[in-house]
mmCIF file of C-alpha atoms and ligand atoms in Angstrom:
data_model
loop_
_atom_site.group_PDB
_atom_site.id
_atom_site.type_symbol
_atom_site.label_atom_id
_atom_site.label_comp_id
_atom_site.label_asym_id
_atom_site.label_seq_id
_atom_site.Cartn_x
_atom_site.Cartn_y
_atom_site.Cartn_z
ATOM 1 C CA MET A 1 7.155 -22.035 -39.565
ATOM 2 C CA ALA A 2 7.732 -24.796 -37.409
ATOM 3 C CA LEU A 3 11.073 -26.768 -38.116
ATOM 4 C CA PHE A 4 9.437 -30.331 -36.902
ATOM 5 C CA LYS A 5 6.402 -31.487 -37.633
ATOM 6 C CA ARG A 6 3.779 -31.062 -34.562
ATOM 7 C CA ILE A 7 1.063 -33.680 -33.782
ATOM 8 C CA GLY A 8 -1.531 -33.678 -30.942
ATOM 9 C CA ILE A 9 -2.952 -36.686 -29.592
ATOM 10 C CA ASP A 10 -5.659 -37.396 -27.454
ATOM 11 C CA LEU A 11 -5.393 -40.957 -26.090
ATOM 12 C CA GLY A 12 -8.956 -41.593 -24.683
ATOM 13 C CA THR A 13 -10.228 -44.993 -23.018
ATOM 14 C CA ALA A 14 -12.640 -45.393 -25.840
ATOM 15 C CA ASN A 15 -11.009 -42.944 -28.735
ATOM 16 C CA SER A 16 -8.103 -41.697 -29.811
ATOM 17 C CA LEU A 17 -7.612 -38.687 -32.056
ATOM 18 C CA VAL A 18 -4.442 -37.453 -33.954
ATOM 19 C CA TRP A 19 -4.244 -33.880 -35.075
ATOM 20 C CA GLU A 20 -1.470 -32.785 -37.424
ATOM 21 C CA VAL A 21 -0.748 -28.985 -37.584
ATOM 22 C CA GLY A 22 -1.038 -27.681 -40.855
ATOM 23 C CA ARG A 23 -2.780 -31.039 -41.788
ATOM 24 C CA GLY A 24 -5.899 -30.957 -38.950
ATOM 25 C CA LEU A 25 -7.524 -34.185 -37.958
ATOM 26 C CA ILE A 26 -5.597 -37.221 -39.524
ATOM 27 C CA LEU A 27 -7.175 -39.916 -37.311
ATOM 28 C CA GLN A 28 -9.982 -40.878 -34.949
ATOM 29 C CA GLU A 29 -10.357 -44.617 -33.901
ATOM 30 C CA PRO A 30 -11.223 -46.738 -30.967
ATOM 31 C CA THR A 31 -8.511 -47.149 -28.677
ATOM 32 C CA VAL A 32 -8.367 -50.793 -29.381
ATOM 33 C CA VAL A 33 -5.452 -53.249 -30.124
ATOM 34 C CA ALA A 34 -5.438 -56.878 -31.463
ATOM 35 C CA VAL A 35 -2.751 -58.786 -30.516
ATOM 36 C CA SER A 36 -1.139 -62.298 -31.471
ATOM 37 C CA LEU A 37 -0.124 -64.335 -28.566
ATOM 38 C CA GLU A 38 1.687 -66.802 -30.522
ATOM 39 C CA SER A 39 3.875 -64.322 -31.977
ATOM 40 C CA ASN A 40 3.267 -61.387 -29.965
ATOM 41 C CA ARG A 41 2.588 -59.297 -32.777
ATOM 42 C CA VAL A 42 0.040 -56.190 -33.332
ATOM 43 C CA LEU A 43 -2.648 -57.668 -35.671
ATOM 44 C CA ALA A 44 -4.745 -54.529 -35.829
ATOM 45 C CA VAL A 45 -5.292 -51.207 -34.540
ATOM 46 C CA GLY A 46 -8.543 -49.392 -33.891
ATOM 47 C CA ARG A 47 -11.963 -49.778 -35.879
ATOM 48 C CA GLU A 48 -10.186 -53.015 -37.142
ATOM 49 C CA ALA A 49 -9.399 -54.513 -33.848
ATOM 50 C CA LYS A 50 -13.000 -53.211 -32.100
ATOM 51 C CA GLN A 51 -14.480 -55.513 -34.407
ATOM 52 C CA MET A 52 -12.504 -58.372 -33.130
ATOM 53 C CA LEU A 53 -13.365 -57.746 -29.503
ATOM 54 C CA GLY A 54 -15.289 -60.660 -27.854
ATOM 55 C CA ARG A 55 -15.084 -62.290 -31.235
ATOM 56 C CA THR A 56 -11.468 -63.514 -31.097
ATOM 57 C CA PRO A 57 -10.371 -67.123 -31.068
ATOM 58 C CA ASP A 58 -7.555 -68.256 -28.498
ATOM 59 C CA TYR A 59 -4.622 -67.080 -29.753
ATOM 60 C CA ILE A 60 -5.735 -63.593 -30.488
ATOM 61 C CA ILE A 61 -6.490 -61.033 -28.075
ATOM 62 C CA ALA A 62 -7.962 -57.665 -28.521
ATOM 63 C CA LYS A 63 -7.389 -54.977 -25.486
ATOM 64 C CA ARG A 64 -8.134 -51.858 -24.728
ATOM 65 C CA PRO A 65 -4.709 -50.158 -23.502
ATOM 66 C CA MET A 66 -5.963 -47.600 -21.699
ATOM 67 C CA ARG A 67 -8.354 -48.507 -18.983
ATOM 68 C CA ASP A 68 -9.716 -45.743 -16.688
ATOM 69 C CA GLY A 69 -7.741 -43.205 -18.306
ATOM 70 C CA VAL A 70 -4.574 -44.557 -17.628
ATOM 71 C CA ILE A 71 -2.137 -46.832 -19.385
ATOM 72 C CA ALA A 72 -3.475 -50.428 -18.651
ATOM 73 C CA ASP A 73 -0.577 -51.775 -20.590
ATOM 74 C CA TYR A 74 2.520 -50.327 -21.346
ATOM 75 C CA GLU A 75 3.870 -52.141 -24.533
ATOM 76 C CA ILE A 76 -0.056 -52.381 -26.399
ATOM 77 C CA THR A 77 0.067 -48.385 -25.750
ATOM 78 C CA GLU A 78 3.653 -47.789 -27.340
ATOM 79 C CA ALA A 79 2.293 -49.919 -30.128
ATOM 80 C CA MET A 80 -0.696 -48.024 -30.425
ATOM 81 C CA LEU A 81 1.388 -44.792 -30.463
ATOM 82 C CA ARG A 82 3.784 -45.942 -32.880
ATOM 83 C CA TYR A 83 0.718 -46.542 -35.067
ATOM 84 C CA PHE A 84 -0.512 -43.300 -34.529
ATOM 85 C CA LEU A 85 2.685 -41.652 -35.566
ATOM 86 C CA ARG A 86 3.127 -43.670 -38.495
ATOM 87 C CA GLN A 87 -0.297 -42.666 -40.014
ATOM 88 C CA SER A 88 1.607 -38.961 -39.278
ATOM 89 C CA GLY A 89 4.418 -40.247 -41.734
ATOM 90 C CA THR A 90 6.903 -40.398 -38.948
ATOM 91 C CA SER A 91 10.262 -42.426 -39.125
ATOM 92 C CA PRO A 92 13.661 -42.421 -38.077
ATOM 93 C CA PHE A 93 14.433 -39.337 -39.726
ATOM 94 C CA PHE A 94 11.277 -37.480 -39.365
ATOM 95 C CA LYS A 95 10.531 -37.351 -35.796
ATOM 96 C CA PRO A 96 7.712 -34.955 -34.587
ATOM 97 C CA GLU A 97 7.303 -33.073 -31.445
ATOM 98 C CA VAL A 98 4.240 -34.866 -29.718
ATOM 99 C CA LEU A 99 1.620 -33.217 -27.266
ATOM 100 C CA VAL A 100 -0.431 -35.653 -25.565
ATOM 101 C CA CYS A 101 -3.438 -35.296 -23.483
ATOM 102 C CA VAL A 102 -3.616 -36.973 -20.102
ATOM 103 C CA PRO A 103 -6.481 -37.158 -17.370
ATOM 104 C CA THR A 104 -5.764 -34.972 -14.202
ATOM 105 C CA GLY A 105 -6.258 -38.016 -11.709
ATOM 106 C CA VAL A 106 -3.002 -39.731 -13.488
ATOM 107 C CA THR A 107 0.178 -40.195 -11.070
ATOM 108 C CA GLN A 108 3.380 -38.837 -11.847
ATOM 109 C CA VAL A 109 4.632 -42.503 -12.654
ATOM 110 C CA GLU A 110 1.807 -42.768 -15.252
ATOM 111 C CA GLN A 111 2.536 -39.576 -16.655
ATOM 112 C CA ARG A 112 6.394 -40.639 -17.012
ATOM 113 C CA ALA A 113 4.797 -43.928 -18.665
ATOM 114 C CA VAL A 114 2.931 -41.857 -21.131
ATOM 115 C CA LEU A 115 5.916 -39.954 -22.010
ATOM 116 C CA ASP A 116 8.447 -43.098 -22.441
ATOM 117 C CA ALA A 117 5.765 -44.461 -24.552
ATOM 118 C CA THR A 118 5.491 -41.831 -26.923
ATOM 119 C CA LEU A 119 9.070 -41.077 -27.041
ATOM 120 C CA ALA A 120 9.677 -44.799 -27.467
ATOM 121 C CA ALA A 121 6.971 -44.802 -30.144
ATOM 122 C CA GLY A 122 9.371 -42.226 -32.243
ATOM 123 C CA ALA A 123 8.670 -39.006 -30.957
ATOM 124 C CA ARG A 124 11.712 -36.226 -31.056
ATOM 125 C CA ARG A 125 9.977 -34.435 -28.095
ATOM 126 C CA ALA A 126 6.832 -35.381 -25.977
ATOM 127 C CA TYR A 127 4.994 -33.045 -23.735
ATOM 128 C CA LEU A 128 1.552 -33.598 -21.818
ATOM 129 C CA ILE A 129 -1.328 -31.368 -20.986
ATOM 130 C CA ASP A 130 -4.017 -31.670 -18.726
ATOM 131 C CA GLU A 131 -7.466 -33.142 -20.213
ATOM 132 C CA PRO A 132 -9.608 -30.353 -18.974
ATOM 133 C CA LEU A 133 -7.517 -27.934 -19.803
ATOM 134 C CA ALA A 134 -7.625 -28.964 -23.325
ATOM 135 C CA ALA A 135 -11.345 -29.552 -23.460
ATOM 136 C CA ALA A 136 -11.886 -25.763 -21.962
ATOM 137 C CA ILE A 137 -9.505 -24.588 -24.792
ATOM 138 C CA GLY A 138 -11.086 -26.863 -27.543
ATOM 139 C CA ALA A 139 -14.635 -25.384 -25.980
ATOM 140 C CA GLN A 140 -13.229 -21.672 -26.653
ATOM 141 C CA ILE A 141 -13.664 -20.729 -22.936
ATOM 142 C CA PRO A 142 -11.118 -17.893 -22.340
ATOM 143 C CA ILE A 143 -9.431 -19.790 -19.727
ATOM 144 C CA ALA A 144 -6.505 -17.146 -19.182
ATOM 145 C CA GLU A 145 -9.113 -14.755 -17.578
ATOM 146 C CA PRO A 146 -9.249 -14.569 -13.712
ATOM 147 C CA ALA A 147 -12.604 -15.965 -13.612
ATOM 148 C CA GLY A 148 -13.734 -19.573 -12.621
ATOM 149 C CA ASN A 149 -15.129 -22.043 -15.245
ATOM 150 C CA MET A 150 -16.178 -25.431 -14.530
ATOM 151 C CA ILE A 151 -15.887 -28.144 -17.463
ATOM 152 C CA VAL A 152 -16.907 -31.658 -16.925
ATOM 153 C CA ASP A 153 -15.645 -34.214 -19.189
ATOM 154 C CA ILE A 154 -17.324 -37.430 -19.418
ATOM 155 C CA GLY A 155 -15.650 -40.149 -21.942
ATOM 156 C CA GLY A 156 -15.811 -43.923 -21.768
ATOM 157 C CA GLY A 157 -13.644 -44.860 -18.895
ATOM 158 C CA THR A 158 -13.496 -41.323 -16.815
ATOM 159 C CA CYS A 159 -15.556 -38.425 -15.824
ATOM 160 C CA GLU A 160 -13.049 -35.342 -15.455
ATOM 161 C CA ILE A 161 -14.344 -32.509 -13.405
ATOM 162 C CA ALA A 162 -12.399 -29.544 -13.279
ATOM 163 C CA VAL A 163 -12.492 -25.640 -11.899
ATOM 164 C CA ILE A 164 -9.954 -23.782 -14.082
ATOM 165 C CA SER A 165 -8.750 -20.080 -13.495
ATOM 166 C CA LEU A 166 -6.013 -18.067 -14.681
ATOM 167 C CA GLY A 167 -4.905 -20.890 -17.283
ATOM 168 C CA GLY A 168 -4.613 -23.464 -14.615
ATOM 169 C CA VAL A 169 -6.634 -26.156 -12.675
ATOM 170 C CA VAL A 170 -7.732 -24.727 -9.689
ATOM 171 C CA ASN A 171 -9.522 -27.735 -8.146
ATOM 172 C CA HIS A 172 -10.563 -30.930 -10.143
ATOM 173 C CA ARG A 173 -11.653 -34.823 -9.257
ATOM 174 C CA SER A 174 -11.491 -37.263 -11.640
ATOM 175 C CA LEU A 175 -13.860 -40.378 -11.245
ATOM 176 C CA ARG A 176 -13.410 -43.822 -12.788
ATOM 177 C CA VAL A 177 -16.992 -43.377 -14.121
ATOM 178 C CA GLY A 178 -17.838 -42.943 -17.572
ATOM 179 C CA GLY A 179 -19.839 -44.375 -20.502
ATOM 180 C CA ASN A 180 -18.207 -47.898 -19.837
ATOM 181 C CA LYS A 181 -19.984 -47.712 -16.463
ATOM 182 C CA LEU A 182 -22.981 -46.862 -17.988
ATOM 183 C CA ASP A 183 -23.056 -49.962 -20.394
ATOM 184 C CA GLU A 184 -22.208 -52.323 -17.297
ATOM 185 C CA ALA A 185 -25.258 -50.913 -15.624
ATOM 186 C CA ILE A 186 -27.544 -51.553 -18.393
ATOM 187 C CA SER A 187 -26.106 -55.240 -18.787
ATOM 188 C CA ASN A 188 -26.638 -55.568 -15.125
ATOM 189 C CA TYR A 189 -29.991 -54.333 -15.290
ATOM 190 C CA LEU A 190 -30.988 -56.754 -18.043
ATOM 191 C CA ARG A 191 -29.302 -59.772 -16.454
ATOM 192 C CA ARG A 192 -31.236 -59.084 -13.259
ATOM 193 C CA LYS A 193 -34.775 -58.740 -14.388
ATOM 194 C CA TYR A 194 -34.686 -60.751 -17.197
ATOM 195 C CA ASN A 195 -31.983 -63.350 -17.004
ATOM 196 C CA LEU A 196 -30.276 -62.290 -20.273
ATOM 197 C CA ILE A 197 -26.883 -62.049 -20.862
ATOM 198 C CA ILE A 198 -25.976 -59.138 -23.485
ATOM 199 C CA GLY A 199 -22.542 -58.099 -25.061
ATOM 200 C CA GLU A 200 -20.623 -54.827 -24.242
ATOM 201 C CA GLN A 201 -21.607 -53.629 -27.891
ATOM 202 C CA THR A 202 -25.677 -54.371 -27.476
ATOM 203 C CA ALA A 203 -25.610 -52.398 -24.264
ATOM 204 C CA GLU A 204 -23.571 -49.463 -25.834
ATOM 205 C CA ASN A 205 -26.011 -49.528 -28.421
ATOM 206 C CA LEU A 206 -29.081 -49.747 -25.984
ATOM 207 C CA LYS A 207 -27.457 -46.718 -24.590
ATOM 208 C CA ILE A 208 -27.006 -44.779 -27.840
ATOM 209 C CA LYS A 209 -30.141 -45.542 -29.221
ATOM 210 C CA ILE A 210 -33.009 -45.396 -26.338
ATOM 211 C CA GLY A 211 -30.636 -44.176 -23.331
ATOM 212 C CA GLN A 212 -31.955 -41.130 -21.193
ATOM 213 C CA ALA A 213 -30.854 -39.265 -18.226
ATOM 214 C CA ILE A 214 -34.190 -38.711 -17.026
ATOM 215 C CA PRO A 215 -37.570 -40.615 -17.254
ATOM 216 C CA PRO A 216 -38.300 -40.339 -21.097
ATOM 217 C CA LYS A 217 -41.496 -38.678 -22.247
ATOM 218 C CA LYS A 218 -42.382 -40.882 -24.938
ATOM 219 C CA GLU A 219 -41.679 -44.309 -24.462
ATOM 220 C CA GLY A 220 -39.214 -45.342 -27.355
ATOM 221 C CA LYS A 221 -38.179 -49.613 -27.272
ATOM 222 C CA MET A 222 -35.660 -51.525 -28.878
ATOM 223 C CA GLU A 223 -35.400 -55.364 -29.736
ATOM 224 C CA ILE A 224 -32.180 -57.033 -28.612
ATOM 225 C CA ARG A 225 -30.503 -60.240 -28.483
ATOM 226 C CA GLY A 226 -28.533 -62.069 -25.834
ATOM 227 C CA ARG A 227 -28.310 -65.370 -24.376
ATOM 228 C CA ASP A 228 -30.554 -66.605 -21.299
ATOM 229 C CA ALA A 229 -28.688 -67.016 -18.069
ATOM 230 C CA ILE A 230 -30.566 -70.214 -16.955
ATOM 231 C CA THR A 231 -31.027 -72.294 -20.407
ATOM 232 C CA GLY A 232 -27.839 -71.036 -22.251
ATOM 233 C CA LEU A 233 -29.844 -70.362 -25.175
ATOM 234 C CA PRO A 234 -30.201 -67.508 -27.266
ATOM 235 C CA ARG A 235 -33.404 -65.325 -26.862
ATOM 236 C CA ARG A 236 -34.795 -61.540 -28.023
ATOM 237 C CA GLN A 237 -36.077 -59.335 -25.721
ATOM 238 C CA GLU A 238 -37.690 -55.984 -26.142
ATOM 239 C CA VAL A 239 -36.369 -53.472 -23.886
ATOM 240 C CA THR A 240 -38.225 -50.125 -23.167
ATOM 241 C CA ALA A 241 -36.322 -46.311 -22.820
ATOM 242 C CA SER A 242 -37.989 -46.150 -19.205
ATOM 243 C CA GLU A 243 -35.710 -49.370 -18.141
ATOM 244 C CA ILE A 244 -32.883 -47.944 -19.641
ATOM 245 C CA ALA A 245 -33.176 -45.074 -17.792
ATOM 246 C CA THR A 246 -33.718 -46.887 -14.702
ATOM 247 C CA ALA A 247 -30.768 -48.718 -15.139
ATOM 248 C CA LEU A 248 -28.534 -45.537 -15.515
ATOM 249 C CA GLU A 249 -29.596 -44.038 -12.401
ATOM 250 C CA PRO A 250 -26.841 -45.184 -10.146
ATOM 251 C CA PRO A 251 -23.868 -44.376 -12.263
ATOM 252 C CA LEU A 252 -25.360 -40.831 -12.854
ATOM 253 C CA ARG A 253 -25.589 -40.265 -9.442
ATOM 254 C CA GLN A 254 -22.062 -41.011 -8.583
ATOM 255 C CA ILE A 255 -21.044 -38.364 -11.385
ATOM 256 C CA LEU A 256 -23.602 -35.787 -9.973
ATOM 257 C CA GLY A 257 -22.024 -36.220 -6.558
ATOM 258 C CA ALA A 258 -18.499 -35.880 -7.523
ATOM 259 C CA ILE A 259 -19.411 -32.827 -9.180
ATOM 260 C CA LYS A 260 -21.179 -31.537 -5.833
ATOM 261 C CA HIS A 261 -18.231 -32.450 -4.151
ATOM 262 C CA VAL A 262 -15.935 -30.258 -6.171
ATOM 263 C CA ILE A 263 -18.358 -27.350 -6.264
ATOM 264 C CA GLU A 264 -18.258 -28.008 -2.289
ATOM 265 C CA ASP A 265 -14.599 -27.055 -2.000
ATOM 266 C CA THR A 266 -14.431 -24.436 -4.482
ATOM 267 C CA PRO A 267 -13.313 -21.091 -3.116
ATOM 268 C CA PRO A 268 -16.805 -19.186 -3.262
ATOM 269 C CA GLU A 269 -15.700 -16.452 -5.597
ATOM 270 C CA LEU A 270 -15.130 -19.029 -8.334
ATOM 271 C CA VAL A 271 -18.526 -20.631 -7.586
ATOM 272 C CA SER A 272 -20.134 -17.532 -8.013
ATOM 273 C CA ASP A 273 -18.632 -17.269 -11.460
ATOM 274 C CA ILE A 274 -19.687 -20.879 -11.906
ATOM 275 C CA ILE A 275 -23.129 -19.864 -11.417
ATOM 276 C CA ASP A 276 -22.886 -17.049 -13.484
ATOM 277 C CA LYS A 277 -21.723 -19.074 -16.663
ATOM 278 C CA GLY A 278 -22.545 -22.267 -16.019
ATOM 279 C CA ILE A 279 -21.264 -25.928 -16.422
ATOM 280 C CA ILE A 280 -19.572 -26.970 -19.619
ATOM 281 C CA LEU A 281 -20.098 -30.587 -20.297
ATOM 282 C CA SER A 282 -17.752 -32.250 -22.808
ATOM 283 C CA GLY A 283 -16.743 -36.147 -23.743
ATOM 284 C CA GLY A 284 -18.664 -38.713 -25.829
ATOM 285 C CA THR A 285 -20.967 -39.465 -22.663
ATOM 286 C CA SER A 286 -22.337 -35.628 -22.720
ATOM 287 C CA LEU A 287 -24.212 -36.821 -25.835
ATOM 288 C CA LEU A 288 -26.693 -39.038 -23.392
ATOM 289 C CA LYS A 289 -29.937 -37.766 -23.783
ATOM 290 C CA GLY A 290 -30.954 -35.181 -21.492
ATOM 291 C CA LEU A 291 -27.671 -35.117 -19.321
ATOM 292 C CA ASP A 292 -27.554 -31.370 -19.435
ATOM 293 C CA GLN A 293 -31.149 -31.257 -17.997
ATOM 294 C CA TYR A 294 -30.603 -34.041 -15.411
ATOM 295 C CA LEU A 295 -27.418 -32.150 -14.318
ATOM 296 C CA SER A 296 -29.150 -28.607 -14.273
ATOM 297 C CA GLY A 297 -32.075 -29.515 -12.505
ATOM 298 C CA GLN A 298 -29.831 -31.578 -9.627
ATOM 299 C CA LEU A 299 -27.269 -28.865 -9.240
ATOM 300 C CA GLY A 300 -29.486 -25.573 -9.734
ATOM 301 C CA VAL A 301 -26.882 -24.676 -12.149
ATOM 302 C CA ALA A 302 -26.943 -24.392 -16.154
ATOM 303 C CA CYS A 303 -25.091 -27.108 -18.109
ATOM 304 C CA ARG A 304 -24.574 -26.873 -21.238
ATOM 305 C CA VAL A 305 -23.022 -29.468 -23.966
ATOM 306 C CA VAL A 306 -19.993 -28.006 -26.147
ATOM 307 C CA ASP A 307 -20.349 -28.519 -29.768
ATOM 308 C CA GLU A 308 -18.962 -31.585 -31.037
ATOM 309 C CA PRO A 309 -18.369 -33.148 -27.694
ATOM 310 C CA LEU A 310 -16.287 -36.031 -29.205
ATOM 311 C CA LEU A 311 -13.634 -33.626 -30.447
ATOM 312 C CA SER A 312 -13.368 -30.826 -27.695
ATOM 313 C CA VAL A 313 -9.865 -32.418 -26.170
ATOM 314 C CA ILE A 314 -8.134 -32.450 -29.554
ATOM 315 C CA LYS A 315 -9.209 -29.468 -30.936
ATOM 316 C CA GLY A 316 -8.015 -27.690 -27.389
ATOM 317 C CA THR A 317 -4.866 -29.885 -27.811
ATOM 318 C CA ALA A 318 -4.595 -28.644 -31.843
ATOM 319 C CA ALA A 319 -4.856 -24.901 -30.440
ATOM 320 C CA VAL A 320 -1.955 -25.356 -28.057
ATOM 321 C CA LEU A 321 0.373 -27.092 -30.649
ATOM 322 C CA GLU A 322 -0.379 -24.034 -32.672
ATOM 323 C CA ASN A 323 0.729 -21.565 -30.074
ATOM 324 C CA LEU A 324 3.585 -23.918 -27.956
ATOM 325 C CA ASP A 325 5.280 -20.490 -26.811
ATOM 326 C CA GLU A 326 2.009 -19.115 -25.223
ATOM 327 C CA TYR A 327 0.684 -22.090 -23.300
ATOM 328 C CA HIS A 328 3.752 -23.240 -22.324
ATOM 329 C CA LYS A 329 3.088 -22.682 -18.693
ATOM 330 C CA ALA A 330 0.246 -25.640 -18.986
ATOM 331 C CA LEU A 331 2.352 -28.127 -20.387
ATOM 332 C CA ARG A 332 4.845 -30.959 -18.901
ATOM 333 C CA SER A 333 7.758 -32.462 -20.017
HETATM 334 P P1 ADP B 1 -12.457 -41.363 -24.287
HETATM 335 O O1 ADP B 1 -12.196 -39.602 -24.220
HETATM 336 O O2 ADP B 1 -12.604 -42.034 -22.825
HETATM 337 O O3 ADP B 1 -11.867 -42.150 -25.136
HETATM 338 P P2 ADP B 1 -15.175 -40.268 -25.597
HETATM 339 O O4 ADP B 1 -15.121 -38.856 -25.221
HETATM 340 O O5 ADP B 1 -14.436 -40.747 -26.788
HETATM 341 O O6 ADP B 1 -14.254 -40.828 -24.302
HETATM 342 O O7 ADP B 1 -16.055 -41.059 -25.328
HETATM 343 C C1 ADP B 1 -16.724 -42.433 -25.584
HETATM 344 C C2 ADP B 1 -17.784 -42.636 -24.716
HETATM 345 O O8 ADP B 1 -19.141 -41.915 -25.159
HETATM 346 C C3 ADP B 1 -18.261 -44.094 -25.034
HETATM 347 O O9 ADP B 1 -18.453 -44.565 -23.715
HETATM 348 C C4 ADP B 1 -19.524 -44.133 -25.721
HETATM 349 O O10 ADP B 1 -20.371 -45.025 -25.403
HETATM 350 C C5 ADP B 1 -20.088 -42.710 -25.457
HETATM 351 N N1 ADP B 1 -21.107 -42.289 -26.419
HETATM 352 C C6 ADP B 1 -21.017 -41.612 -27.742
HETATM 353 N N2 ADP B 1 -21.845 -41.247 -28.434
HETATM 354 C C7 ADP B 1 -22.859 -41.501 -27.033
HETATM 355 C C8 ADP B 1 -24.281 -41.143 -27.234
HETATM 356 N N3 ADP B 1 -24.978 -40.716 -28.460
HETATM 357 N N4 ADP B 1 -24.851 -41.230 -26.292
HETATM 358 C C9 ADP B 1 -24.179 -41.696 -25.238
HETATM 359 N N5 ADP B 1 -22.990 -42.110 -25.206
HETATM 360 C C10 ADP B 1 -22.555 -41.894 -26.113
HETATM 361 MG MG1 MG B 2 -11.784 -38.045 -23.728
#
C-alpha cells in the first residue's frame, strides 16, 4: 500500500478535475476563482465562482487562472490548488504526492510555476505529465507499443495534437484554439450580422445546444437574449443551426490546419499506423456535434471520439498514479 495519499489533478482551462487513489474522482468543477479586491481573499472557487463571472460588483473579480492552458495568474492558481488539496483532506500533517497534467506546449518556466504552485499549496512531492500522454492512457490506447497513435485533445483554451509511440510524445503541436474561441466566433458573428451583443455563457449555450461542425441536415433554432449594439437596449433574437455552423467554420479550419501540419511532419511509418488506427479525439470540445465527421471527411482518416471525453485526461492521470513506477519515464518533477 502507498505510504502517502496520491492525488491527480487535471488543471484545465475550463474545468479542473481531482482524483484520489483509493477514492476515485473527488472533484470536477469549472476553473474559476472569485477574489475580493479589498481584502485580497479568495471568496469562491469552481461552480460558485463561475456563476459570478460577468456579474460581480466592482470589489470582486472572478478569474480564470489558466488561460490558453498555462498559468495566467500564479497566486490565483495556487489558491485554487490549495482549495483542491483541502478537499482531499490535505493538512500540514497529511501531505500528498501530486501529479498534475500540463499541456505539451508549456515552457520550462511555466512547468516550474505549476510545480512550485503545487508544492506551495501543500504537496509533499509534485510531478508533471504531458496532457496528450494522459489523455491517450485514459482512452486505453496501448501507448507503449512501437506504433504511432495520434490523439487530439480539444479543451476550452487549447487544442493539443500529439503523435505518441513507445510511451513518449514523438511529435506535437499545441494551438491556442479551443471551445472558448468557438464561443467567441459565435459572439462575433452575431454582433456583425445582427448588431447583437451576447455574453460568454449565452454563446457557449448556443454552441452546445445547436452548434455543429458540418452544415446541419435538420434546421434547429434557439431564441437568445442580448443587447442591441446601437440602441443599447435588450433584445431577443432567433438564431439557427446553420448560422452557428457558419460562425464556427474559421476556428475549426484552424484546428484542421494544425492537425494537417502535424501529419505532414510525422515520419511515414507512423503516418501509416495512424491511417490504420484512426485519430482519437478527446476533451470537451470533441463533443461538438459532427466534429468527428468533419475532421474525418477533410483528412481522409477516420476520427473517433473517446468515451467520456471530459474525463479521459483525469482517467489517464489516475492510471499513472496507480502505477507510478511503471510510468516513471513519462513524468517530470
Ligand atoms: P479544459 O481541459 O481546457 O478545461 P474541457 O476538456 O473541460 O477543457 O472542455 C471544455 C470545453 O468543452 C468548453 O469550451 C465547453 O464549452 C466545451 N464543451 C462541453 N460540452 C460540449 C458540447 N456538448 N459541445 C460542444 N462543446 C462542448
Ligand atoms: Mg483538458
